[in-house]
mmCIF file with all atom_site columns, C-alpha atoms in Angstrom:
data_model
loop_
_atom_site.group_PDB
_atom_site.id
_atom_site.type_symbol
_atom_site.label_atom_id
_atom_site.label_alt_id
_atom_site.label_comp_id
_atom_site.label_asym_id
_atom_site.label_entity_id
_atom_site.label_seq_id
_atom_site.pdbx_PDB_ins_code
_atom_site.Cartn_x
_atom_site.Cartn_y
_atom_site.Cartn_z
_atom_site.occupancy
_atom_site.B_iso_or_equiv
_atom_site.pdbx_formal_charge
_atom_site.auth_seq_id
_atom_site.auth_comp_id
_atom_site.auth_asym_id
_atom_site.auth_atom_id
_atom_site.pdbx_PDB_model_num
ATOM 1  C CA . MET A 1 1  ? 23.386 -180.416 -25.408 1.00 62.00 ? 20  MET A CA 1
ATOM 2  C CA . ASN A 1 2  ? 24.940 -177.641 -23.469 1.00 78.00 ? 21  ASN A CA 1
ATOM 3  C CA . PHE A 1 3  ? 21.563 -176.156 -22.580 1.00 78.00 ? 22  PHE A CA 1
ATOM 4  C CA . LEU A 1 4  ? 20.599 -179.582 -21.021 1.00 83.00 ? 23  LEU A CA 1
ATOM 5  C CA . TRP A 1 5  ? 23.651 -179.574 -18.819 1.00 84.00 ? 24  TRP A CA 1
ATOM 6  C CA . PHE A 1 6  ? 22.950 -175.929 -17.838 1.00 83.00 ? 25  PHE A CA 1
ATOM 7  C CA . ILE A 1 7  ? 19.351 -176.874 -16.721 1.00 84.00 ? 26  ILE A CA 1
ATOM 8  C CA . LEU A 1 8  ? 20.632 -180.065 -14.953 1.00 87.00 ? 27  LEU A CA 1
ATOM 9  C CA . ILE A 1 9  ? 23.442 -178.261 -13.006 1.00 89.00 ? 28  ILE A CA 1
ATOM 10 C CA . GLY A 1 10 ? 20.893 -175.485 -12.185 1.00 87.00 ? 29  GLY A CA 1
ATOM 11 C CA . ILE A 1 11 ? 18.443 -177.948 -10.770 1.00 87.00 ? 30  ILE A CA 1
ATOM 12 C CA . VAL A 1 12 ? 21.193 -179.898 -8.752  1.00 90.00 ? 31  VAL A CA 1
ATOM 13 C CA . SER A 1 13 ? 22.814 -176.743 -7.420  1.00 91.00 ? 32  SER A CA 1
ATOM 14 C CA . GLY A 1 14 ? 19.524 -175.203 -6.413  1.00 88.00 ? 33  GLY A CA 1
ATOM 15 C CA . PHE A 1 15 ? 18.580 -178.328 -4.577  1.00 89.00 ? 34  PHE A CA 1
ATOM 16 C CA . VAL A 1 16 ? 22.025 -178.621 -2.797  1.00 90.00 ? 35  VAL A CA 1
ATOM 17 C CA . ALA A 1 17 ? 21.826 -174.921 -1.796  1.00 90.00 ? 36  ALA A CA 1
ATOM 18 C CA . GLY A 1 18 ? 18.378 -175.360 -0.462  1.00 87.00 ? 37  GLY A CA 1
ATOM 19 C CA . LYS A 1 19 ? 19.379 -178.355 1.526   1.00 88.00 ? 38  LYS A CA 1
ATOM 20 C CA . LEU A 1 20 ? 22.447 -176.569 2.883   1.00 88.00 ? 39  LEU A CA 1
ATOM 21 C CA . MET A 1 21 ? 20.654 -173.167 3.697   1.00 84.00 ? 40  MET A CA 1
ATOM 22 C CA . ARG A 1 22 ? 17.264 -174.267 5.050   1.00 75.00 ? 41  ARG A CA 1
ATOM 23 C CA . GLY A 1 23 ? 17.279 -178.003 5.323   1.00 67.00 ? 42  GLY A CA 1
ATOM 24 C CA . GLY A 1 24 ? 15.201 -178.793 2.193   1.00 67.00 ? 43  GLY A CA 1
ATOM 25 C CA . GLY A 1 25 ? 14.770 -178.157 -1.511  1.00 67.00 ? 44  GLY A CA 1
ATOM 26 C CA . PHE A 1 26 ? 12.179 -175.758 -3.020  1.00 74.00 ? 45  PHE A CA 1
ATOM 27 C CA . GLY A 1 27 ? 10.793 -177.872 -5.745  1.00 77.00 ? 46  GLY A CA 1
ATOM 28 C CA . MET A 1 28 ? 12.153 -178.416 -9.210  1.00 80.00 ? 47  MET A CA 1
ATOM 29 C CA . ILE A 1 29 ? 11.204 -175.132 -10.846 1.00 83.00 ? 48  ILE A CA 1
ATOM 30 C CA . VAL A 1 30 ? 12.349 -172.965 -7.858  1.00 83.00 ? 49  VAL A CA 1
ATOM 31 C CA . ASN A 1 31 ? 15.577 -174.994 -7.571  1.00 81.00 ? 50  ASN A CA 1
ATOM 32 C CA . LEU A 1 32 ? 16.147 -174.401 -11.273 1.00 85.00 ? 51  LEU A CA 1
ATOM 33 C CA . ILE A 1 33 ? 15.736 -170.634 -10.844 1.00 88.00 ? 52  ILE A CA 1
ATOM 34 C CA . VAL A 1 34 ? 17.872 -170.518 -7.719  1.00 88.00 ? 53  VAL A CA 1
ATOM 35 C CA . GLY A 1 35 ? 20.507 -172.621 -9.420  1.00 88.00 ? 54  GLY A CA 1
ATOM 36 C CA . VAL A 1 36 ? 20.604 -170.650 -12.668 1.00 89.00 ? 55  VAL A CA 1
ATOM 37 C CA . ILE A 1 37 ? 20.740 -167.236 -10.926 1.00 91.00 ? 56  ILE A CA 1
ATOM 38 C CA . GLY A 1 38 ? 23.273 -168.721 -8.477  1.00 89.00 ? 57  GLY A CA 1
ATOM 39 C CA . GLY A 1 39 ? 25.353 -169.876 -11.375 1.00 88.00 ? 58  GLY A CA 1
ATOM 40 C CA . VAL A 1 40 ? 25.490 -166.308 -12.765 1.00 90.00 ? 59  VAL A CA 1
ATOM 41 C CA . LEU A 1 41 ? 26.192 -164.905 -9.330  1.00 91.00 ? 60  LEU A CA 1
ATOM 42 C CA . GLY A 1 42 ? 28.766 -167.558 -8.461  1.00 90.00 ? 61  GLY A CA 1
ATOM 43 C CA . GLY A 1 43 ? 30.549 -166.906 -11.958 1.00 90.00 ? 62  GLY A CA 1
ATOM 44 C CA . TRP A 1 44 ? 30.722 -163.143 -11.348 1.00 92.00 ? 63  TRP A CA 1
ATOM 45 C CA . LEU A 1 45 ? 32.013 -163.685 -7.727  1.00 92.00 ? 64  LEU A CA 1
ATOM 46 C CA . PHE A 1 46 ? 34.557 -166.256 -8.796  1.00 91.00 ? 65  PHE A CA 1
ATOM 47 C CA . GLY A 1 47 ? 35.657 -163.841 -11.455 1.00 91.00 ? 66  GLY A CA 1
ATOM 48 C CA . LEU A 1 48 ? 36.059 -160.975 -8.973  1.00 94.00 ? 67  LEU A CA 1
ATOM 49 C CA . LEU A 1 49 ? 38.202 -163.342 -6.956  1.00 93.00 ? 68  LEU A CA 1
ATOM 50 C CA . GLY A 1 50 ? 40.236 -164.550 -9.903  1.00 93.00 ? 69  GLY A CA 1
ATOM 51 C CA . ILE A 1 51 ? 39.051 -168.147 -9.490  1.00 91.00 ? 70  ILE A CA 1
ATOM 52 C CA . THR A 1 52 ? 38.499 -170.311 -12.428 1.00 88.00 ? 71  THR A CA 1
ATOM 53 C CA . ALA A 1 53 ? 36.458 -173.496 -12.407 1.00 84.00 ? 72  ALA A CA 1
ATOM 54 C CA . GLY A 1 54 ? 36.200 -175.673 -15.472 1.00 85.00 ? 73  GLY A CA 1
ATOM 55 C CA . GLY A 1 55 ? 34.237 -178.766 -16.463 1.00 88.00 ? 74  GLY A CA 1
ATOM 56 C CA . ILE A 1 56 ? 30.933 -180.010 -15.026 1.00 87.00 ? 75  ILE A CA 1
ATOM 57 C CA . ILE A 1 57 ? 32.260 -180.332 -11.390 1.00 90.00 ? 76  ILE A CA 1
ATOM 58 C CA . GLY A 1 58 ? 33.641 -176.782 -11.563 1.00 90.00 ? 77  GLY A CA 1
ATOM 59 C CA . SER A 1 59 ? 30.336 -175.473 -12.951 1.00 89.00 ? 78  SER A CA 1
ATOM 60 C CA . LEU A 1 60 ? 28.402 -177.304 -10.252 1.00 90.00 ? 79  LEU A CA 1
ATOM 61 C CA . ILE A 1 61 ? 30.680 -175.847 -7.391  1.00 91.00 ? 80  ILE A CA 1
ATOM 62 C CA . THR A 1 62 ? 30.320 -172.374 -8.786  1.00 91.00 ? 81  THR A CA 1
ATOM 63 C CA . SER A 1 63 ? 26.656 -172.640 -9.090  1.00 91.00 ? 82  SER A CA 1
ATOM 64 C CA . VAL A 1 64 ? 26.220 -173.936 -5.550  1.00 92.00 ? 83  VAL A CA 1
ATOM 65 C CA . VAL A 1 65 ? 28.296 -171.284 -3.998  1.00 93.00 ? 84  VAL A CA 1
ATOM 66 C CA . GLY A 1 66 ? 26.437 -168.584 -6.022  1.00 92.00 ? 85  GLY A CA 1
ATOM 67 C CA . ALA A 1 67 ? 23.011 -170.142 -4.996  1.00 90.00 ? 86  ALA A CA 1
ATOM 68 C CA . ILE A 1 68 ? 24.166 -170.138 -1.325  1.00 90.00 ? 87  ILE A CA 1
ATOM 69 C CA . VAL A 1 69 ? 25.053 -166.528 -1.564  1.00 91.00 ? 88  VAL A CA 1
ATOM 70 C CA . LEU A 1 70 ? 21.802 -165.727 -3.266  1.00 90.00 ? 89  LEU A CA 1
ATOM 71 C CA . LEU A 1 71 ? 19.747 -167.524 -0.535  1.00 88.00 ? 90  LEU A CA 1
ATOM 72 C CA . TRP A 1 72 ? 21.831 -165.766 2.062   1.00 87.00 ? 91  TRP A CA 1
ATOM 73 C CA . ILE A 1 73 ? 21.039 -162.400 0.662   1.00 86.00 ? 92  ILE A CA 1
ATOM 74 C CA . VAL A 1 74 ? 17.270 -163.217 0.178   1.00 83.00 ? 93  VAL A CA 1
ATOM 75 C CA . GLY A 1 75 ? 17.246 -164.305 3.902   1.00 81.00 ? 94  GLY A CA 1
ATOM 76 C CA . LEU A 1 76 ? 18.772 -161.068 4.998   1.00 82.00 ? 95  LEU A CA 1
ATOM 77 C CA . LEU A 1 77 ? 16.283 -159.026 3.025   1.00 82.00 ? 96  LEU A CA 1
ATOM 78 C CA . SER A 1 78 ? 13.320 -160.971 4.189   1.00 76.00 ? 97  SER A CA 1
ATOM 79 C CA . ARG A 1 79 ? 14.413 -160.723 7.811   1.00 74.00 ? 98  ARG A CA 1
ATOM 80 C CA . SER A 1 80 ? 15.006 -156.971 7.482   1.00 73.00 ? 99  SER A CA 1
ATOM 81 C CA . GLY A 1 81 ? 11.501 -156.519 5.933   1.00 65.00 ? 100 GLY A CA 1
ATOM 82 C CA . LYS A 1 82 ? 9.891  -158.143 8.903   1.00 67.00 ? 101 LYS A CA 1
ATOM 83 C CA . SER A 1 83 ? 11.475 -155.847 11.493  1.00 56.00 ? 102 SER A CA 1
#
């Protein structure tokens, strides 16, 4: 059951981050990938800052923050590649 929550939180957080960063989602598979990588990145960043978030809502917030940071970094790299 934990794996199912992990997948659902990944999809939702990827979708939310996509809406916040560029105004639309990326599709279910890409939302899942962005959300899962964002969850790992967000957990690492929150750990560095000494922030702990528990439960489903905490996991969702951590994942969304990580996904936003991931999309921001990808945006920076894609802009620098075009110049």
